[in-house]
Short mmCIF file of C-alpha atoms in Angstrom, two decimals:
data_model
loop_
_atom_site.label_atom_id
_atom_site.label_comp_id
_atom_site.label_asym_id
_atom_site.label_seq_id
_atom_site.Cartn_x
_atom_site.Cartn_y
_atom_site.Cartn_z
CA SER A 262 81.86 -77.93 83.09
CA PRO A 263 82.43 -78.64 86.80
CA ASN A 264 79.67 -81.25 86.87
CA VAL A 265 81.73 -83.85 84.99
CA GLY A 266 83.93 -84.87 87.89
CA TYR A 267 81.23 -85.25 90.47
CA ARG A 268 78.75 -86.86 88.06
CA SER A 269 81.39 -89.50 87.33
CA LYS A 270 82.00 -89.78 91.07
CA CYS A 271 78.31 -90.00 92.01
CA SER A 272 77.74 -92.66 89.35
CA ARG A 273 80.59 -94.65 90.88
CA LEU A 274 79.23 -94.11 94.39
CA VAL A 275 75.68 -95.31 93.76
CA VAL A 276 76.56 -98.19 91.40
CA THR A 277 79.45 -99.71 93.38
CA ALA A 278 78.31 -98.88 96.93
CA ARG A 279 77.54 -101.64 99.44
CA GLY A 280 74.25 -103.40 98.61
CA SER A 281 73.86 -101.40 95.40
CA GLY A 282 74.23 -101.78 91.62
CA ALA A 283 73.01 -100.37 88.32
CA GLU A 284 69.48 -101.51 89.26
CA ILE A 285 69.36 -98.72 91.87
CA ILE A 286 69.40 -95.99 89.21
CA PRO A 287 65.77 -96.39 87.97
CA PHE A 288 64.49 -96.09 91.54
CA LEU A 289 66.72 -93.08 92.23
CA LYS A 290 65.47 -91.23 89.18
CA THR A 291 61.81 -91.86 90.07
CA TYR A 292 61.63 -91.51 93.85
CA VAL A 293 64.46 -89.06 94.53
CA ASN A 294 65.35 -87.09 91.40
CA LEU A 295 61.81 -86.38 90.19
CA PRO A 296 60.46 -85.09 93.55
CA GLY A 297 63.59 -82.96 93.89
CA ALA A 298 63.04 -81.47 90.43
CA VAL A 299 59.37 -80.71 91.15
CA LEU A 300 60.24 -78.99 94.43
CA PHE A 301 62.94 -76.94 92.75
CA THR A 302 60.56 -75.85 89.96
CA MET A 303 58.06 -74.65 92.55
CA LEU A 304 60.81 -72.70 94.29
CA TYR A 305 62.14 -71.31 91.01
CA SER A 306 58.71 -70.05 89.99
CA LYS A 307 58.38 -68.16 93.28
CA LEU A 308 61.89 -66.75 92.95
CA THR A 309 61.33 -65.47 89.41
CA ASN A 310 58.13 -63.74 90.56
CA ARG A 311 59.94 -62.01 93.42
CA TYR A 312 63.52 -61.34 92.28
CA LYS A 313 65.31 -60.27 89.11
CA ARG A 314 67.20 -62.86 87.03
CA GLU A 315 70.65 -61.93 88.39
CA THR A 316 69.56 -62.52 91.99
CA VAL A 317 67.84 -65.78 91.10
CA PHE A 318 71.08 -66.97 89.45
CA TYR A 319 73.03 -66.51 92.68
CA ILE A 320 70.30 -67.98 94.89
CA CYS A 321 70.17 -71.14 92.77
CA LEU A 322 73.91 -71.65 92.28
CA VAL A 323 75.43 -71.05 95.71
CA PRO A 324 73.57 -73.87 97.59
CA PHE A 325 74.92 -76.43 95.10
CA LEU A 326 78.50 -75.37 95.77
CA LEU A 327 77.99 -75.42 99.53
CA PHE A 328 76.47 -78.91 99.41
CA PHE A 329 79.26 -80.45 97.33
CA ALA A 330 81.90 -78.96 99.63
CA ALA A 331 80.02 -80.25 102.69
CA PHE A 332 79.67 -83.71 101.16
CA ALA A 333 83.42 -84.10 100.70
CA MET A 334 84.42 -82.56 104.02
CA VAL A 335 81.67 -83.75 106.39
CA ILE A 336 79.07 -86.14 104.98
CA TYR A 337 81.23 -88.74 103.20
CA PRO A 338 83.75 -89.13 106.08
CA ASN A 339 80.81 -89.87 108.43
CA GLN A 340 78.92 -92.27 106.17
CA ALA A 341 79.31 -95.19 108.58
CA PHE A 342 77.35 -93.23 111.17
CA LEU A 343 74.80 -91.78 108.73
CA HIS A 344 73.96 -94.93 106.71
CA PRO A 345 71.42 -97.33 108.33
CA ASN A 346 73.21 -100.54 107.31
CA ALA A 347 71.67 -102.66 110.09
CA LEU A 348 68.14 -101.68 109.05
CA ALA A 349 68.97 -102.31 105.40
CA ASP A 350 70.30 -105.80 106.22
CA VAL A 351 67.03 -106.62 107.98
CA LEU A 352 65.02 -105.41 104.97
CA VAL A 353 67.16 -107.46 102.56
CA ALA A 354 66.47 -110.60 104.58
CA ALA A 355 62.73 -109.91 104.84
CA LEU A 356 61.83 -108.65 101.34
CA PRO A 357 62.03 -110.24 97.84
CA ALA A 358 65.05 -109.64 95.61
CA GLY A 359 63.10 -107.12 93.50
CA PHE A 360 63.30 -104.64 96.39
CA ALA A 361 67.10 -104.45 96.24
CA GLY A 362 66.96 -101.06 94.49
CA PRO A 363 64.80 -99.22 97.05
CA ILE A 364 66.71 -100.83 99.92
CA GLY A 365 69.97 -99.65 98.33
CA ILE A 366 68.64 -96.09 98.36
CA VAL A 367 67.75 -96.35 102.05
CA ARG A 368 71.13 -97.89 102.89
CA ASN A 369 73.14 -95.29 100.96
CA TRP A 370 70.84 -92.29 101.32
CA THR A 371 73.64 -89.70 101.41
CA PHE A 372 74.97 -91.03 98.10
CA ALA A 373 71.42 -90.84 96.72
CA VAL A 374 71.20 -87.16 97.67
CA PHE A 375 74.61 -86.56 96.11
CA TYR A 376 73.47 -88.26 92.90
CA THR A 377 70.30 -86.15 92.82
CA MET A 378 72.19 -82.89 93.32
CA ALA A 379 74.59 -83.82 90.53
CA GLU A 380 71.67 -84.58 88.20
CA LEU A 381 69.91 -81.35 89.15
CA TRP A 382 73.07 -79.36 88.44
CA GLY A 383 72.80 -80.17 84.74
CA SER A 384 69.12 -79.21 84.63
CA VAL A 385 69.28 -76.15 86.88
CA VAL A 386 72.63 -74.49 86.25
CA ALA A 387 73.70 -75.62 82.79
CA SER A 388 70.27 -75.71 81.16
CA LEU A 389 67.93 -73.40 83.06
CA LEU A 390 70.24 -70.62 84.26
CA PHE A 391 72.82 -70.49 81.49
CA TRP A 392 70.54 -71.10 78.54
CA GLY A 393 67.82 -68.94 80.04
CA PHE A 394 70.27 -66.03 80.14
CA ALA A 395 71.51 -66.78 76.61
CA ASN A 396 67.96 -66.85 75.25
CA GLU A 397 67.27 -63.49 76.87
CA VAL A 398 70.03 -61.69 74.97
CA THR A 399 70.22 -63.65 71.70
CA THR A 400 68.14 -63.53 68.51
CA VAL A 401 67.35 -66.57 66.34
CA SER A 402 69.78 -65.48 63.65
CA GLU A 403 72.55 -65.14 66.26
CA ALA A 404 71.55 -68.44 67.88
CA LYS A 405 71.91 -70.37 64.61
CA LYS A 406 75.45 -69.04 64.33
CA TYR A 407 76.64 -69.20 67.93
CA TYR A 408 74.59 -71.77 69.88
CA PRO A 409 76.42 -74.78 68.39
CA LEU A 410 79.67 -73.07 69.45
CA PHE A 411 78.60 -72.19 73.00
CA GLY A 412 79.30 -75.75 74.04
CA LEU A 413 82.85 -75.77 72.69
CA GLY A 414 84.28 -74.37 75.91
CA ALA A 415 82.24 -76.75 78.03
CA ASN A 416 83.38 -79.74 76.01
CA VAL A 417 87.02 -78.69 76.07
CA ALA A 418 86.49 -78.73 79.83
CA LEU A 419 84.87 -82.17 79.44
CA ILE A 420 88.07 -83.52 77.91
CA PHE A 421 90.31 -82.05 80.60
CA SER A 422 87.99 -82.94 83.47
CA GLY A 423 87.88 -86.53 82.25
CA GLN A 424 91.66 -86.61 82.37
CA TYR A 425 91.53 -85.02 85.82
CA VAL A 426 89.31 -87.88 87.00
CA ARG A 427 91.84 -90.35 85.58
CA TYR A 428 94.65 -88.48 87.35
CA VAL A 429 92.82 -88.65 90.69
CA SER A 430 92.15 -92.37 90.10
CA GLY A 431 95.89 -92.80 89.62
CA LEU A 432 96.53 -91.01 92.89
CA ARG A 433 94.14 -93.36 94.68
CA ARG A 434 95.98 -96.35 93.28
CA ALA A 435 99.33 -94.93 94.39
CA TRP A 436 98.03 -94.05 97.85
CA ALA A 437 96.78 -97.60 98.35
CA THR A 438 100.37 -98.89 98.03
CA MET A 439 101.95 -96.35 100.40
CA PRO A 440 102.36 -97.49 104.04
CA ALA A 441 102.33 -93.84 105.14
CA MET A 442 98.84 -93.43 103.65
CA ALA A 443 97.39 -96.53 105.33
CA ALA A 444 95.40 -94.48 107.82
CA ILE A 445 93.87 -92.29 105.09
CA ASP A 446 90.78 -93.26 103.12
CA PRO A 447 91.87 -92.94 99.45
CA TRP A 448 88.30 -92.46 98.25
CA GLY A 449 87.63 -89.71 100.77
CA ALA A 450 90.87 -87.94 99.89
CA SER A 451 90.18 -88.13 96.15
CA LEU A 452 86.66 -86.84 96.72
CA LYS A 453 88.14 -83.70 98.26
CA TYR A 454 90.27 -83.20 95.15
CA LEU A 455 87.23 -83.50 92.89
CA MET A 456 84.95 -81.35 95.01
CA GLY A 457 87.73 -78.78 95.29
CA ALA A 458 87.71 -78.56 91.49
CA VAL A 459 83.93 -78.15 91.59
CA ALA A 460 84.19 -75.33 94.13
CA VAL A 461 86.85 -73.49 92.12
CA SER A 462 84.84 -73.88 88.90
CA GLY A 463 81.66 -72.73 90.62
CA CYS A 464 83.37 -69.61 91.98
CA ALA A 465 84.66 -68.89 88.47
CA ILE A 466 81.07 -69.10 87.18
CA LEU A 467 79.92 -66.61 89.81
CA ALA A 468 82.77 -64.22 89.01
CA LEU A 469 82.20 -64.39 85.24
CA PHE A 470 78.45 -63.86 85.58
CA ARG A 471 79.04 -60.87 87.84
CA HIS A 472 81.51 -59.43 85.32
CA ILE A 473 78.95 -59.82 82.51
CA GLN A 474 76.27 -58.07 84.54
CA LEU A 475 78.52 -55.14 85.46
CA ASN A 476 80.56 -54.64 82.30
CA VAL A 477 78.80 -56.31 79.37
CA MET A 478 75.08 -55.89 79.98
CA THR A 479 75.62 -52.17 80.59
CA ASP A 480 77.02 -51.74 77.06
CA PRO A 481 74.30 -50.24 74.79
CA ALA A 482 75.50 -52.36 71.88
CA CYS A 483 74.80 -55.52 73.91
CA MET A 484 71.55 -54.30 75.41
CA GLY A 485 69.76 -53.72 72.09
CA ASN A 486 68.44 -57.25 71.62
CA ALA A 487 67.82 -57.74 75.34
CA ALA A 488 65.76 -54.57 75.51
CA ALA A 489 63.53 -55.74 72.69
CA LYS A 490 62.92 -59.00 74.49
CA LYS A 491 62.29 -57.40 77.90
CA ALA A 492 59.75 -55.10 76.32
CA LYS A 493 57.39 -58.06 76.11
CA THR A 494 54.96 -58.19 79.00
CA LYS A 495 55.80 -60.47 81.88
CA THR A 496 52.93 -61.26 84.20
CA GLN A 497 53.19 -62.56 87.73
CA MET A 498 51.61 -65.99 88.17
CA GLY A 499 51.65 -68.61 90.90
CA ILE A 500 52.49 -72.30 90.54
CA ARG A 501 48.95 -73.42 89.75
CA GLU A 502 48.34 -70.62 87.26
CA SER A 503 51.69 -71.31 85.57
CA ALA A 504 50.89 -75.01 85.20
CA ALA A 505 47.45 -74.23 83.76
CA PHE A 506 48.98 -71.70 81.35
CA LEU A 507 51.60 -74.16 80.10
CA ALA A 508 49.08 -77.01 79.76
CA LYS A 509 47.25 -74.98 77.13
CA SER A 510 50.34 -74.49 74.95
CA ALA A 511 50.88 -77.11 72.24
CA TYR A 512 54.24 -75.48 71.57
CA ILE A 513 55.45 -76.08 75.14
CA ARG A 514 53.99 -79.60 75.14
CA ASN A 515 56.00 -80.49 72.05
CA LEU A 516 59.13 -79.09 73.67
CA ALA A 517 58.38 -81.16 76.77
CA LEU A 518 57.89 -84.28 74.63
CA LEU A 519 61.33 -83.79 73.09
CA VAL A 520 62.99 -83.54 76.50
CA ILE A 521 60.97 -86.38 78.04
CA ALA A 522 61.61 -88.70 75.09
CA TYR A 523 65.33 -87.97 75.22
CA GLY A 524 65.42 -88.67 78.96
CA MET A 525 63.52 -91.94 78.57
CA SER A 526 65.64 -93.12 75.63
CA ILE A 527 69.04 -92.39 77.14
CA ASN A 528 67.96 -93.85 80.49
CA ILE A 529 66.71 -97.10 78.95
CA VAL A 530 70.08 -97.68 77.26
CA GLU A 531 72.34 -96.21 79.94
CA VAL A 532 71.14 -98.34 82.85
CA SER A 533 71.58 -101.54 80.83
CA TRP A 534 75.04 -100.37 79.79
CA LYS A 535 76.10 -99.56 83.36
CA SER A 536 75.05 -103.02 84.53
CA LYS A 537 77.46 -104.46 81.93
CA LEU A 538 80.08 -101.90 82.93
CA LYS A 539 79.97 -102.94 86.57
CA ALA A 540 80.34 -106.61 85.55
CA ALA A 541 83.39 -105.75 83.43
CA PHE A 542 84.97 -103.41 86.03
CA PRO A 543 83.97 -104.65 89.52
CA ASN A 544 86.85 -102.71 91.10
CA PRO A 545 85.61 -99.15 91.92
CA ASN A 546 88.92 -97.56 90.93
CA ASP A 547 88.94 -99.28 87.52
CA TYR A 548 85.31 -98.24 87.04
CA SER A 549 86.12 -94.61 87.85
CA GLU A 550 89.16 -94.61 85.56
CA PHE A 551 87.11 -95.97 82.66
CA MET A 552 84.51 -93.25 83.24
CA GLY A 553 87.25 -90.63 83.10
CA SER A 554 88.30 -91.88 79.66
CA PHE A 555 84.64 -92.00 78.67
CA SER A 556 84.18 -88.32 79.64
CA SER A 557 87.22 -87.26 77.61
CA ALA A 558 86.02 -89.21 74.58
CA THR A 559 82.58 -87.63 74.90
CA GLY A 560 84.13 -84.17 74.97
CA ALA A 561 86.29 -84.85 71.90
CA ALA A 562 83.36 -86.28 69.94
CA THR A 563 81.17 -83.33 70.92
CA LEU A 564 83.76 -80.83 69.67
CA VAL A 565 83.67 -82.46 66.25
CA MET A 566 79.87 -82.67 66.28
CA MET A 567 79.55 -79.00 67.19
CA LEU A 568 81.54 -77.96 64.16
CA ILE A 569 79.36 -80.22 62.02
CA GLY A 570 76.21 -78.99 63.80
CA GLN A 571 76.82 -75.39 62.79
CA ARG A 572 76.88 -76.54 59.17
CA VAL A 573 73.71 -78.61 59.63
CA PHE A 574 71.80 -75.56 60.89
CA LYS A 575 73.05 -73.42 58.04
CA VAL A 576 72.38 -75.89 55.20
CA PHE A 577 69.41 -77.97 56.38
CA GLY A 578 67.71 -75.81 59.02
CA TRP A 579 66.15 -76.41 62.43
CA GLY A 580 63.86 -79.29 61.42
CA VAL A 581 66.64 -81.58 60.17
CA ALA A 582 68.94 -80.66 63.07
CA ALA A 583 66.21 -81.65 65.54
CA LEU A 584 65.93 -85.13 64.00
CA VAL A 585 69.65 -85.99 64.15
CA THR A 586 69.75 -86.91 67.86
CA PRO A 587 66.79 -89.35 67.83
CA SER A 588 68.18 -90.92 64.63
CA VAL A 589 71.57 -91.45 66.28
CA LEU A 590 69.94 -92.93 69.39
CA LEU A 591 67.82 -95.28 67.31
CA ALA A 592 70.81 -96.59 65.32
CA THR A 593 73.31 -96.93 68.18
CA GLY A 594 70.75 -98.14 70.74
CA GLY A 595 69.58 -100.78 68.29
CA ALA A 596 73.15 -101.99 67.81
CA PHE A 597 73.73 -102.18 71.58
CA PHE A 598 70.56 -104.12 72.35
CA GLY A 599 71.11 -106.34 69.31
CA LEU A 600 74.52 -107.30 70.64
CA ILE A 601 73.00 -108.23 74.02
CA LEU A 602 69.99 -110.09 72.61
CA PHE A 603 72.04 -112.16 70.15
CA ASN A 604 75.01 -112.61 72.45
CA ASP A 605 75.01 -116.43 72.35
CA ALA A 606 74.97 -116.56 68.54
CA LEU A 607 77.62 -113.87 68.18
CA ALA A 608 79.97 -114.95 71.02
CA PRO A 609 82.11 -117.46 69.03
CA TRP A 610 82.55 -115.01 66.17
CA ILE A 611 83.41 -112.15 68.53
CA VAL A 612 86.12 -114.14 70.32
CA ARG A 613 87.57 -115.50 67.08
CA ALA A 614 87.44 -112.34 64.93
CA LEU A 615 87.94 -109.56 67.47
CA GLY A 616 89.92 -111.26 70.20
CA THR A 617 87.73 -109.96 73.01
CA THR A 618 84.89 -111.19 75.18
CA PRO A 619 81.19 -110.51 74.42
CA LEU A 620 80.95 -108.65 77.75
CA MET A 621 83.78 -106.25 76.88
CA LEU A 622 82.39 -105.70 73.39
CA ALA A 623 79.00 -104.86 74.90
CA VAL A 624 80.71 -102.37 77.25
CA LEU A 625 82.56 -100.71 74.35
CA CYS A 626 79.46 -100.69 72.14
CA GLY A 627 77.43 -99.12 74.95
CA ALA A 628 80.16 -96.55 75.52
CA ALA A 629 80.14 -95.66 71.82
CA GLN A 630 76.35 -95.36 71.96
CA ASN A 631 76.52 -92.98 74.92
CA ILE A 632 79.33 -90.92 73.39
CA LEU A 633 77.58 -90.47 70.03
CA SER A 634 74.17 -89.83 71.59
CA LYS A 635 75.44 -87.27 74.07
CA SER A 636 77.62 -85.51 71.52
CA ALA A 637 74.56 -85.23 69.23
CA LYS A 638 72.55 -83.91 72.18
CA TYR A 639 75.10 -81.25 73.16
CA SER A 640 75.80 -80.11 69.59
CA LEU A 641 72.31 -80.27 68.03
CA PHE A 642 69.52 -81.25 70.44
CA ASP A 643 70.29 -78.61 73.08
CA PRO A 644 70.78 -75.74 70.60
CA CYS A 645 67.54 -76.74 68.80
CA LYS A 646 65.64 -76.80 72.08
CA GLU A 647 67.02 -73.45 73.22
CA MET A 648 66.36 -71.74 69.87
CA ALA A 649 62.73 -72.79 70.13
CA TYR A 650 62.28 -70.60 73.23
CA ILE A 651 63.54 -67.40 71.61
CA PRO A 652 60.33 -66.32 69.75
CA LEU A 653 58.14 -66.89 72.83
CA ASP A 654 56.84 -64.17 75.13
CA ALA A 655 58.58 -63.65 78.48
CA GLU A 656 56.02 -65.63 80.51
CA SER A 657 56.11 -68.69 78.25
CA LYS A 658 59.87 -68.51 78.05
CA THR A 659 60.55 -68.26 81.79
CA LYS A 660 57.87 -70.55 83.21
CA GLY A 661 57.84 -72.89 80.22
CA LYS A 662 61.59 -73.36 80.34
CA ALA A 663 61.55 -74.09 84.05
CA ALA A 664 58.82 -76.71 83.62
CA VAL A 665 60.38 -78.32 80.55
CA ASP A 666 64.01 -78.35 81.67
CA VAL A 667 63.76 -78.99 85.38
CA ILE A 668 60.70 -81.27 85.42
CA GLY A 669 60.66 -82.60 81.85
CA ASN A 670 64.16 -84.04 81.94
CA PRO A 671 63.77 -85.91 85.28
CA LEU A 672 60.26 -86.94 84.22
CA GLY A 673 61.69 -88.52 81.07
CA LYS A 674 64.31 -90.37 83.06
CA SER A 675 61.71 -91.32 85.66
CA GLY A 676 59.39 -92.59 82.92
CA GLY A 677 62.16 -94.86 81.69
CA SER A 678 62.92 -95.81 85.28
CA LEU A 679 59.30 -96.71 86.04
CA ILE A 680 59.26 -98.97 83.02
CA GLN A 681 62.48 -100.62 84.16
CA GLN A 682 61.16 -101.03 87.69
CA ALA A 683 58.02 -102.74 86.43
CA LEU A 684 60.07 -105.05 84.23
CA ILE A 685 62.55 -105.83 87.04
CA PHE A 686 59.69 -106.71 89.41
CA GLY A 687 57.97 -108.72 86.66
CA PHE A 688 60.95 -110.62 85.25
CA GLY A 689 63.30 -110.61 88.23
CA SER A 690 66.29 -108.83 86.65
CA LEU A 691 67.34 -106.13 84.23
CA ALA A 692 68.91 -108.68 81.89
CA ALA A 693 65.65 -110.61 81.47
CA SER A 694 63.87 -107.35 80.55
CA THR A 695 66.19 -106.50 77.64
CA PRO A 696 63.86 -107.50 74.72
CA TYR A 697 61.04 -105.37 76.11
CA LEU A 698 63.34 -102.41 76.76
CA ALA A 699 64.52 -102.54 73.14
CA ALA A 700 60.92 -102.43 71.86
CA ILE A 701 60.00 -99.55 74.19
CA LEU A 702 63.07 -97.63 73.01
CA VAL A 703 61.89 -97.81 69.39
CA VAL A 704 58.37 -96.60 70.26
CA THR A 705 59.73 -93.71 72.35
CA ILE A 706 62.00 -92.50 69.55
CA VAL A 707 59.16 -92.63 67.00
CA VAL A 708 57.05 -90.38 69.29
CA TRP A 709 60.06 -88.08 69.69
CA MET A 710 60.45 -87.69 65.92
CA LYS A 711 56.76 -86.89 65.45
CA ALA A 712 56.94 -84.19 68.15
CA ALA A 713 60.06 -82.69 66.52
CA ARG A 714 58.31 -82.43 63.15
CA SER A 715 55.25 -80.80 64.72
CA LEU A 716 57.37 -78.33 66.68
CA ASN A 717 59.31 -77.40 63.55
CA VAL A 718 56.10 -76.12 61.93
CA MET A 719 55.17 -74.10 65.04
CA PHE A 720 58.69 -72.71 65.38
CA GLN A 721 58.76 -71.41 61.81
CA GLU A 722 55.35 -69.78 62.31
CA ALA A 723 56.44 -68.20 65.61
CA MET A 724 59.51 -66.63 63.99
CA VAL A 725 57.40 -65.15 61.19
CA ASN A 726 54.78 -63.76 63.59
CA ASP A 727 57.22 -62.29 66.15
CA PRO A 728 58.33 -58.80 65.11
CA ALA A 729 61.14 -58.77 67.69
CA THR A 730 62.75 -61.90 66.20
CA GLU A 731 65.45 -61.62 63.57
CA LEU A 732 65.12 -64.47 61.06
#
């Protein structure tokens, strides 16, 4: 899970950078992340038509590792030269306050690219490449048993990487007090530590994948299921033909709705939470240290949820497992927004009974919401989504997965971001938009649940009708 360190870092960079804040995130997701995802999907479609899966894996992974190394060693140290701060200052003086988000992107454009690459890593490497390979060699019966456990290793890494972020934050604090380190930028030095961990982890991924291709996939006992899947016809189609093909599939549309609804829901809550988080931890080092603890807590909660998730699949089946994540988001998101909306009425009771401030309670409540929602996603939502691809033919699986994972996820976040942008422009701030965001969250989750129920019916039918699928 090498993305944890730099996703924590990129969140810190874009939220606490000069002239920036949590309000920049909706604009980033819409005008930077989404176009990047669309361009990658177009490239991925061409690559899958021309090269075999192993080659595509290397072509997609290596540029990420090169970029993150270059960011730490070259781009970040030269940010003063690369960032157009003078132009941004002129724009701030000339434009209304509602344009602070887009101006922040222009001012800190290298951080925006870093944020986009970190977001794409989760969609491209973790979801598209890893799960695409797993779906190719796994049957539904095996997936029900092993998919909830596939994330155990990643979430053990999540715990340790969160502690690694805390350790690096401690180093920055120590460096700031050392006269001998006065000439060194603590943030730049710590970035090299984190990106070094990313590079080492990325090289380990490449080595492990190569080992699997040479020594595991050549074993006849492992190739049995893969051979049955590869026997299905795979046609060669261009971008336009692929889009037209997927538009006709209700199955793929329901899968896309699940991913889009999740992206919208988590984005609506997360941006509001990070605005409270910045208010509670204005110091970048304290912010980064809190996010390290948050990552470790997410990993620990996900480990527990994965063990529970395996039982949910076995006892209740795919349909119930698919409804757990939206139910968790509805309950915890409602509690978070309720705390913000009724802050004035609850403030005296909070101070008297809990001995903390309403702001800190909102931060902790939002952290709990994110931890529970993401642990439910990793342990149940992701395995449910990946299982749904298994009965499909090769064309639907490859092209459909690329469209759903790489475009659907950013589109969901961008949909939430567009809503937030409209509300920020209309009401002047994210805080004033809170009641409307809460209502939109409820509607989005209801649509999500309806799509999950519809997909459950189609999934069961696809397993029955597919002779190559083991039930």
